[in-house]
Coordinates of C-alpha atoms in Angstrom, one line a residue:
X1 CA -52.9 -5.5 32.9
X2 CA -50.0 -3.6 31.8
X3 CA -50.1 -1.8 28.5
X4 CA -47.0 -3.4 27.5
X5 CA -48.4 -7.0 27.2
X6 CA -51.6 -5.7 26.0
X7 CA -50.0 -3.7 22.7
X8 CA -46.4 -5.5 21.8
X9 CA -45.1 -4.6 19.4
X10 CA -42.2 -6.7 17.7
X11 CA -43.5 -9.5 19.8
X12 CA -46.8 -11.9 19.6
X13 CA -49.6 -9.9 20.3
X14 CA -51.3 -12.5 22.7
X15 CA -54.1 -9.9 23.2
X16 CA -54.4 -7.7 20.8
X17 CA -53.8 -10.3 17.7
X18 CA -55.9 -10.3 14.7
X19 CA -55.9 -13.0 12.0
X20 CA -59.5 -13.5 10.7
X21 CA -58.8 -11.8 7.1
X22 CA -55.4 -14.5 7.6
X23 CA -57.6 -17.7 7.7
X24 CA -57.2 -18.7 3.8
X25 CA -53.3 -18.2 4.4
X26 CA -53.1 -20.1 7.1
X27 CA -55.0 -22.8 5.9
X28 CA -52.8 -23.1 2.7
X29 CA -49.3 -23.1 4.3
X30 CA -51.1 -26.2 6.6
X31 CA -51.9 -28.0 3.5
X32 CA -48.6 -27.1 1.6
X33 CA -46.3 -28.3 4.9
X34 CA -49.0 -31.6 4.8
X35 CA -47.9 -32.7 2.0
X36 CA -44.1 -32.2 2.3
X37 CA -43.0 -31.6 -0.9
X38 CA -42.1 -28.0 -1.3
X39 CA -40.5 -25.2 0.0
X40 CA -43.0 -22.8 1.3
X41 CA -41.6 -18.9 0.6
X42 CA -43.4 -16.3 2.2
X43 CA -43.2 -12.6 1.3
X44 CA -44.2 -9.4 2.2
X45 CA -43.2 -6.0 3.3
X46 CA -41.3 -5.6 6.6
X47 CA -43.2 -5.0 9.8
X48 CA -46.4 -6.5 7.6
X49 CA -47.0 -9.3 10.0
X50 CA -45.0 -12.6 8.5
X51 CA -43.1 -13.6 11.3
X52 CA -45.9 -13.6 14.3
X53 CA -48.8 -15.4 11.0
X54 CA -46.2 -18.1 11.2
X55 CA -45.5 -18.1 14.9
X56 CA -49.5 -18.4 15.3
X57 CA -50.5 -20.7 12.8
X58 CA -47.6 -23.3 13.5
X59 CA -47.0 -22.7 17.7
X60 CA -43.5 -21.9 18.3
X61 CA -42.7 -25.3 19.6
X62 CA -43.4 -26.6 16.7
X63 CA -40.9 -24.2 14.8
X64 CA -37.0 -24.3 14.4
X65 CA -36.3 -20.3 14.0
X66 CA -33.7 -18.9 13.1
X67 CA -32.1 -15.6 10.8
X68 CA -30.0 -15.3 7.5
X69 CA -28.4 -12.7 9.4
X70 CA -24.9 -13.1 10.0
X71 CA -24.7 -16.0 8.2
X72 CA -21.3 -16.6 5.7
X73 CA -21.2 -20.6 5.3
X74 CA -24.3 -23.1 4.5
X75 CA -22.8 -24.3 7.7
X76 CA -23.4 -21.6 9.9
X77 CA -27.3 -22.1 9.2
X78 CA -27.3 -25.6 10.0
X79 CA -25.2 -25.0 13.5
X80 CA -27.8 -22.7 14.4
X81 CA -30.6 -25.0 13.6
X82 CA -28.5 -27.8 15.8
X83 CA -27.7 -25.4 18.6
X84 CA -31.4 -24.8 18.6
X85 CA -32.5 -28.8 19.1
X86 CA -30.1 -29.9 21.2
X87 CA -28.1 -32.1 18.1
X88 CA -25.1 -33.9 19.9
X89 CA -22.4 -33.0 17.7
X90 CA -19.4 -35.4 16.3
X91 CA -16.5 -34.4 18.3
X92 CA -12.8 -35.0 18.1
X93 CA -10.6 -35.6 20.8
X94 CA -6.8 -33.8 21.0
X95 CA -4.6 -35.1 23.4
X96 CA -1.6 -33.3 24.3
X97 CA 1.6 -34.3 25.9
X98 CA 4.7 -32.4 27.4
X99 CA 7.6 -32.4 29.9
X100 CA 9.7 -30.3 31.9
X101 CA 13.1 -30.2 33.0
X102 CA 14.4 -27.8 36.1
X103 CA 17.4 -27.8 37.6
X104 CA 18.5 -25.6 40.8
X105 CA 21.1 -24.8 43.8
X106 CA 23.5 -23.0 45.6
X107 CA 27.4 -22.5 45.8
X108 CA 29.1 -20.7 48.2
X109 CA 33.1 -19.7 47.6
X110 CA 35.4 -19.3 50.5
X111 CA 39.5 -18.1 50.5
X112 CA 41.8 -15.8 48.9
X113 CA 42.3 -15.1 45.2
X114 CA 45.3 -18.1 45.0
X115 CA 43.1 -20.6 46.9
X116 CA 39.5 -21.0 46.0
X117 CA 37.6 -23.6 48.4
X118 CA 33.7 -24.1 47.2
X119 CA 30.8 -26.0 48.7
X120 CA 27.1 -26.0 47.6
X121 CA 24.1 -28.3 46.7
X122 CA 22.2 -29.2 43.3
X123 CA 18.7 -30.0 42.5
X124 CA 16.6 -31.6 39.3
X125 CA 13.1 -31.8 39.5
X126 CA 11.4 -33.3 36.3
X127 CA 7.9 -33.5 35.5
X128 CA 5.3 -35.0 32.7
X129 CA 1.8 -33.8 31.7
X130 CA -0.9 -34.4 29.6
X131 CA -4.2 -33.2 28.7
X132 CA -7.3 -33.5 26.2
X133 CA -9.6 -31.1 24.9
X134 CA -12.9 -32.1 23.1
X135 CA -13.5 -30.0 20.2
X136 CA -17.1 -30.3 18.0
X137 CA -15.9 -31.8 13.9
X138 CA -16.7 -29.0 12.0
X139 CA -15.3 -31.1 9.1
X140 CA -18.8 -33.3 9.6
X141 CA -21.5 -33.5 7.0
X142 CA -24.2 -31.1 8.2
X143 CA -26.8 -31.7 5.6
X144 CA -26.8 -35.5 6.5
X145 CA -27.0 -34.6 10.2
X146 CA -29.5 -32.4 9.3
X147 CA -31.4 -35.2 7.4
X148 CA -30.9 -37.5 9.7
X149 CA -31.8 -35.3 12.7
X150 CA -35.6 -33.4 11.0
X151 CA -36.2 -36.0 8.1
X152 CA -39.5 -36.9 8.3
X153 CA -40.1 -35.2 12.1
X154 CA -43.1 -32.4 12.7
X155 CA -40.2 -29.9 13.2
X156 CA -40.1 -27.0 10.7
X157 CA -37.2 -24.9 10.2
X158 CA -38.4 -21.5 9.8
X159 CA -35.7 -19.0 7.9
X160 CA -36.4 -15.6 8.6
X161 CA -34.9 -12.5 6.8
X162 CA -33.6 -15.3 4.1
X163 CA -32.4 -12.0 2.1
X164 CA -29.8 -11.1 4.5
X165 CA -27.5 -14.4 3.5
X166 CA -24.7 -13.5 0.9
X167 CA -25.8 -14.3 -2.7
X168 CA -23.0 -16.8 -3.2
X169 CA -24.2 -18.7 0.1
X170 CA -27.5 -18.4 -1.1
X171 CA -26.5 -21.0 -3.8
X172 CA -25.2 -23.4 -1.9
X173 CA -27.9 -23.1 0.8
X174 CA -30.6 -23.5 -1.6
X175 CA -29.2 -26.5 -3.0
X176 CA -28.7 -27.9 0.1
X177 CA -32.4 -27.1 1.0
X178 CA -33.5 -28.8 -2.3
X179 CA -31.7 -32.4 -1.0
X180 CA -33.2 -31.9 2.2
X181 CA -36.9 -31.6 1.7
X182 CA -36.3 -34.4 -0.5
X183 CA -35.6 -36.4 2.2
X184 CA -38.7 -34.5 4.0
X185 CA -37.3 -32.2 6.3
X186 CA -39.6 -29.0 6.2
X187 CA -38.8 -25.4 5.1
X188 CA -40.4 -21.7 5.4
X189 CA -38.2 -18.9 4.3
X190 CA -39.6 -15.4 4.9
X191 CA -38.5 -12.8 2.9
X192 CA -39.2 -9.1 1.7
X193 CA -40.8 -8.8 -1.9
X194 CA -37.9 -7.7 -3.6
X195 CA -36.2 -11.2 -2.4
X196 CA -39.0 -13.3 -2.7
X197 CA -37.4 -15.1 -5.7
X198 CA -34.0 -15.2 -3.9
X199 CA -33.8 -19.1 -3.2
X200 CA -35.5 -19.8 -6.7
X201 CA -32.1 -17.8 -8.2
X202 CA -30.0 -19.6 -6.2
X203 CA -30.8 -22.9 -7.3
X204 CA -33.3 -23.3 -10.2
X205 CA -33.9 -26.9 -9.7
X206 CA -36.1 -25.7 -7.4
X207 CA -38.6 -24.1 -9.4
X208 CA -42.2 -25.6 -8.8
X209 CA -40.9 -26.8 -5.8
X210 CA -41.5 -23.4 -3.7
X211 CA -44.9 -22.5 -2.7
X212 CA -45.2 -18.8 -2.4
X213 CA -47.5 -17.0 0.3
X214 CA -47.5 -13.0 -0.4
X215 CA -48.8 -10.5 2.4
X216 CA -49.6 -7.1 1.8
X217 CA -49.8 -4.4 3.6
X218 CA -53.5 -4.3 6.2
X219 CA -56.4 -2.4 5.4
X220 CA -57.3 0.3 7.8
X221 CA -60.8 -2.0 8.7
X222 CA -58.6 -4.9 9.8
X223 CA -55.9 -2.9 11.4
X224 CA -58.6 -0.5 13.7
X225 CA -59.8 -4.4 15.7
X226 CA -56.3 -3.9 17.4
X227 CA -57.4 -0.4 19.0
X228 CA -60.7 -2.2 19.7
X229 CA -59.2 -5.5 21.3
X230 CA -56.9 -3.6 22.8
X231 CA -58.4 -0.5 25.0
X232 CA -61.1 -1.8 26.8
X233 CA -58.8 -4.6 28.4
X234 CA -56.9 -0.9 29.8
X235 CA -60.0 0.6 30.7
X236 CA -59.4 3.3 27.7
X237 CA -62.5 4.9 26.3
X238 CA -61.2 5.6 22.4
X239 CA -63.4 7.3 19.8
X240 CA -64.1 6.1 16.3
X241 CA -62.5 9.2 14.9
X242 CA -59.4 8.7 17.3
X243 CA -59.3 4.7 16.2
X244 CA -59.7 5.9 12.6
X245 CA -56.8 9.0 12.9
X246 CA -54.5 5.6 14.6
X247 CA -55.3 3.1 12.0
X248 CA -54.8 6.1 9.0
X249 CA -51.1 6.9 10.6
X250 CA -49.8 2.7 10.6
X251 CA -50.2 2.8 7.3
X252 CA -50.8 -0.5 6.5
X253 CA -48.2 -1.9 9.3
X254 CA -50.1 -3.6 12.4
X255 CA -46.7 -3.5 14.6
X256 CA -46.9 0.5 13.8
X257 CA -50.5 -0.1 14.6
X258 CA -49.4 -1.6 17.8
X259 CA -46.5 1.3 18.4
X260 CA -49.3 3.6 18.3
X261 CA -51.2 2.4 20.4
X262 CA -48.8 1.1 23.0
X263 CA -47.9 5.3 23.2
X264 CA -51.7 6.5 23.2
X265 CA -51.5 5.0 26.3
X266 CA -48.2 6.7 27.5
X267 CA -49.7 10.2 26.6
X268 CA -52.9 9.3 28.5
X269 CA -50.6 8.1 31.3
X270 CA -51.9 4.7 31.5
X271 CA -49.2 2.1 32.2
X272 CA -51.7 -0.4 33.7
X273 CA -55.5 -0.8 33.6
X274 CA -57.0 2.3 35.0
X275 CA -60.5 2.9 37.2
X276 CA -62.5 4.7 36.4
X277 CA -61.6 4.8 32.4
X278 CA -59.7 6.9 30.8
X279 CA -60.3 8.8 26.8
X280 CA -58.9 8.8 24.1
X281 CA -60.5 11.0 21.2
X282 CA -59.2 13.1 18.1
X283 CA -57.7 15.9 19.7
X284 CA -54.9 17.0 18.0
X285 CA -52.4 17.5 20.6
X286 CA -52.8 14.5 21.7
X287 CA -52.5 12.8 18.7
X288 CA -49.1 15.1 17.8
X289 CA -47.8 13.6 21.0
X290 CA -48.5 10.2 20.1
X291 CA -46.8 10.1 16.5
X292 CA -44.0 12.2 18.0
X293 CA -43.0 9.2 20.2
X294 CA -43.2 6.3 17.8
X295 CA -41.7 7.9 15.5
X296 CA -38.4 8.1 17.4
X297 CA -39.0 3.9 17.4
X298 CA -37.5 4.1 13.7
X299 CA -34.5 5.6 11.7
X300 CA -35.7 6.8 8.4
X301 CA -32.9 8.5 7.3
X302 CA -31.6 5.6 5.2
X303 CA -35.2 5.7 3.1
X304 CA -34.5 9.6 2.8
X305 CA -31.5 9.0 1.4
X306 CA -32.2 6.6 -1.1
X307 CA -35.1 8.6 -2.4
X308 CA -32.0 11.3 -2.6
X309 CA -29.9 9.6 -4.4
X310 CA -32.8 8.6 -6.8
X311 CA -32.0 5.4 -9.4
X312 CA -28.4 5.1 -10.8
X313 CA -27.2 7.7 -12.9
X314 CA -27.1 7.0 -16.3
X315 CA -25.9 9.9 -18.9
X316 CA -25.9 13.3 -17.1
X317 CA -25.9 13.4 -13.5
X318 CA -29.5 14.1 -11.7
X319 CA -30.5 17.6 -11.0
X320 CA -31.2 18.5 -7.6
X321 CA -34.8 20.6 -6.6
X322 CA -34.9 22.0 -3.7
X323 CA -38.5 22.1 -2.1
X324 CA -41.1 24.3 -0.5

């Protein structure tokens, strides 16, 4: 097996995936997308697991995914979602018309300047065309499609990263959303926690309509089962204290969890199960090498920054410490 597909992270974790301390979760959003009524809203902190819980508990054939990223129009959203099941769009057909004229020949002049004789030929060639181009009606009711297309159907349209659509989209979307799981077409929207009430703001009405599903940060017990899944499938012999030094540096995050453990692999030289087994234990070095390489996986100097810049001045201007 290669390492890669053992430890994935920012992908399913087909191997490696742990949900047990997920089963109350899991069994609430079934319930909550049973009964149809609401808008399920899940929250948590990036890279805390959201995405691949709902991947798992739903099966990705059963999901509609798509991002608020890049999104500037309600309609944009529901193009996606249409693009995504195959929707046979109203289209409008231009038809186009034009002609052309061209004329042509030759003349030839013969004699002196007090007696001109001239011969030649002419030519006129004239022509018609036409053509049509199909074009998809933009100018089409997309919430109706989109009731008319997932009312009532098993399909769930899972919004991910619902935070990154403009706030004065979000009002419109989240109205739109409101008519549509009235007429039972399913919703998730995932979210970070600082968002979390973003589609409630957008449209009040729908407040006690959303069902909310918050994730936290993993405990270090939970987080060590993916070293444990995931090294003897690679023939890797790992420690306790080098499971515990792995699960201490995610810091709550099981796809850093998986970063670091995909790269204790890469510093043992192990890109494929090995025979006889390779170890991993505590040593320092070894474990300065592996943080070395997944932290080059992630820019933090936007987080430095804002801790820089500090909350917004108010009064006199912030004074700047340097430190040790």
């Amino acid at each position: 097996m290669k390492a890669s597909d053992v430890f994935a992270p920012g992908r399913f974790p087909t191997h490696t995936f742990v949900d047990e301390h997920l089963a109350d979760k899991r069994q609430q959003l079934l319930d909550t997308l049973e009964a149809g009524s609401m808008l399920i809203s899940i929250s948590g902190p990036s890279k805390s697991g959201k995405t691949v819980f709902v991947e798992e508990s739903l099966g990705r054939s059963n999901l509609v995914q798509i991002t608020g990223a890049g999104v500037t129009t309600p309609q944009d959203l529901w193009m996606r979602v249409f693009d995504m099941i195959g929707t046979n769009l109203p289209t409008t057909v231009t038809s186009t018309v034009g002609s052309s004229t061209k004329a042509g020949g030759t003349v030839r002049l013969e004699g002196s300047a007090m007696i001109v004789k001239g011969s030649g030929s002419a030519s006129l060639e004239h022509s018609d065309t036409s053509s049509d181009a199909v074009t998809a009606s933009l100018a089409s009711d997309c919430l109706n499609l989109l009731i008319k297309e997932l009312g009532g159907s098993d399909l769930v349209i899972f919004i991910d990263d619902f935070h990154y659509i403009p706030l004065h989209v979000q009002q419109e979307v989240a109205r739109q959303i409101k008519e549509a799981i009235r007429n039972k077409v399913r919703f998730i929207c995932a979210s970070v926690p600082y968002h979390a009430d973003d589609v409630i703001r957008g449209n009040p009405d729908l407040r006690g309509r959303v069902f909310s599903i918050d994730f936290q940060y993993w405990g270090a017990k939970v987080l060590k089962q993916i070293a444990r899944k995931g090294f003897p499938l690679l023939g890797i012999k790992c420690t306790e204290a080098a499971i515990d030094r792995l699960a201490a540096e995610a810091a709550g995050s099981p796809q850093l969890m998986q970063y670091l453990c995909l790269n204790s692999c890469y510093e043992l030289s192990v890109r494929e199960t090995v025979e006889p087994t390779a170890e991993l234990n505590d040593d320092s070095t070894i474990l300065e090498g592996i943080c070395k390489r997944t932290v080059q996986s992630t820019d933090y100097g936007s987080i430095v920054e804002k801790m820089k810049e500090g909350p917004k001045t108010r009064g006199s201007a912030r004074t700047i410490h340097m430190t040790k």
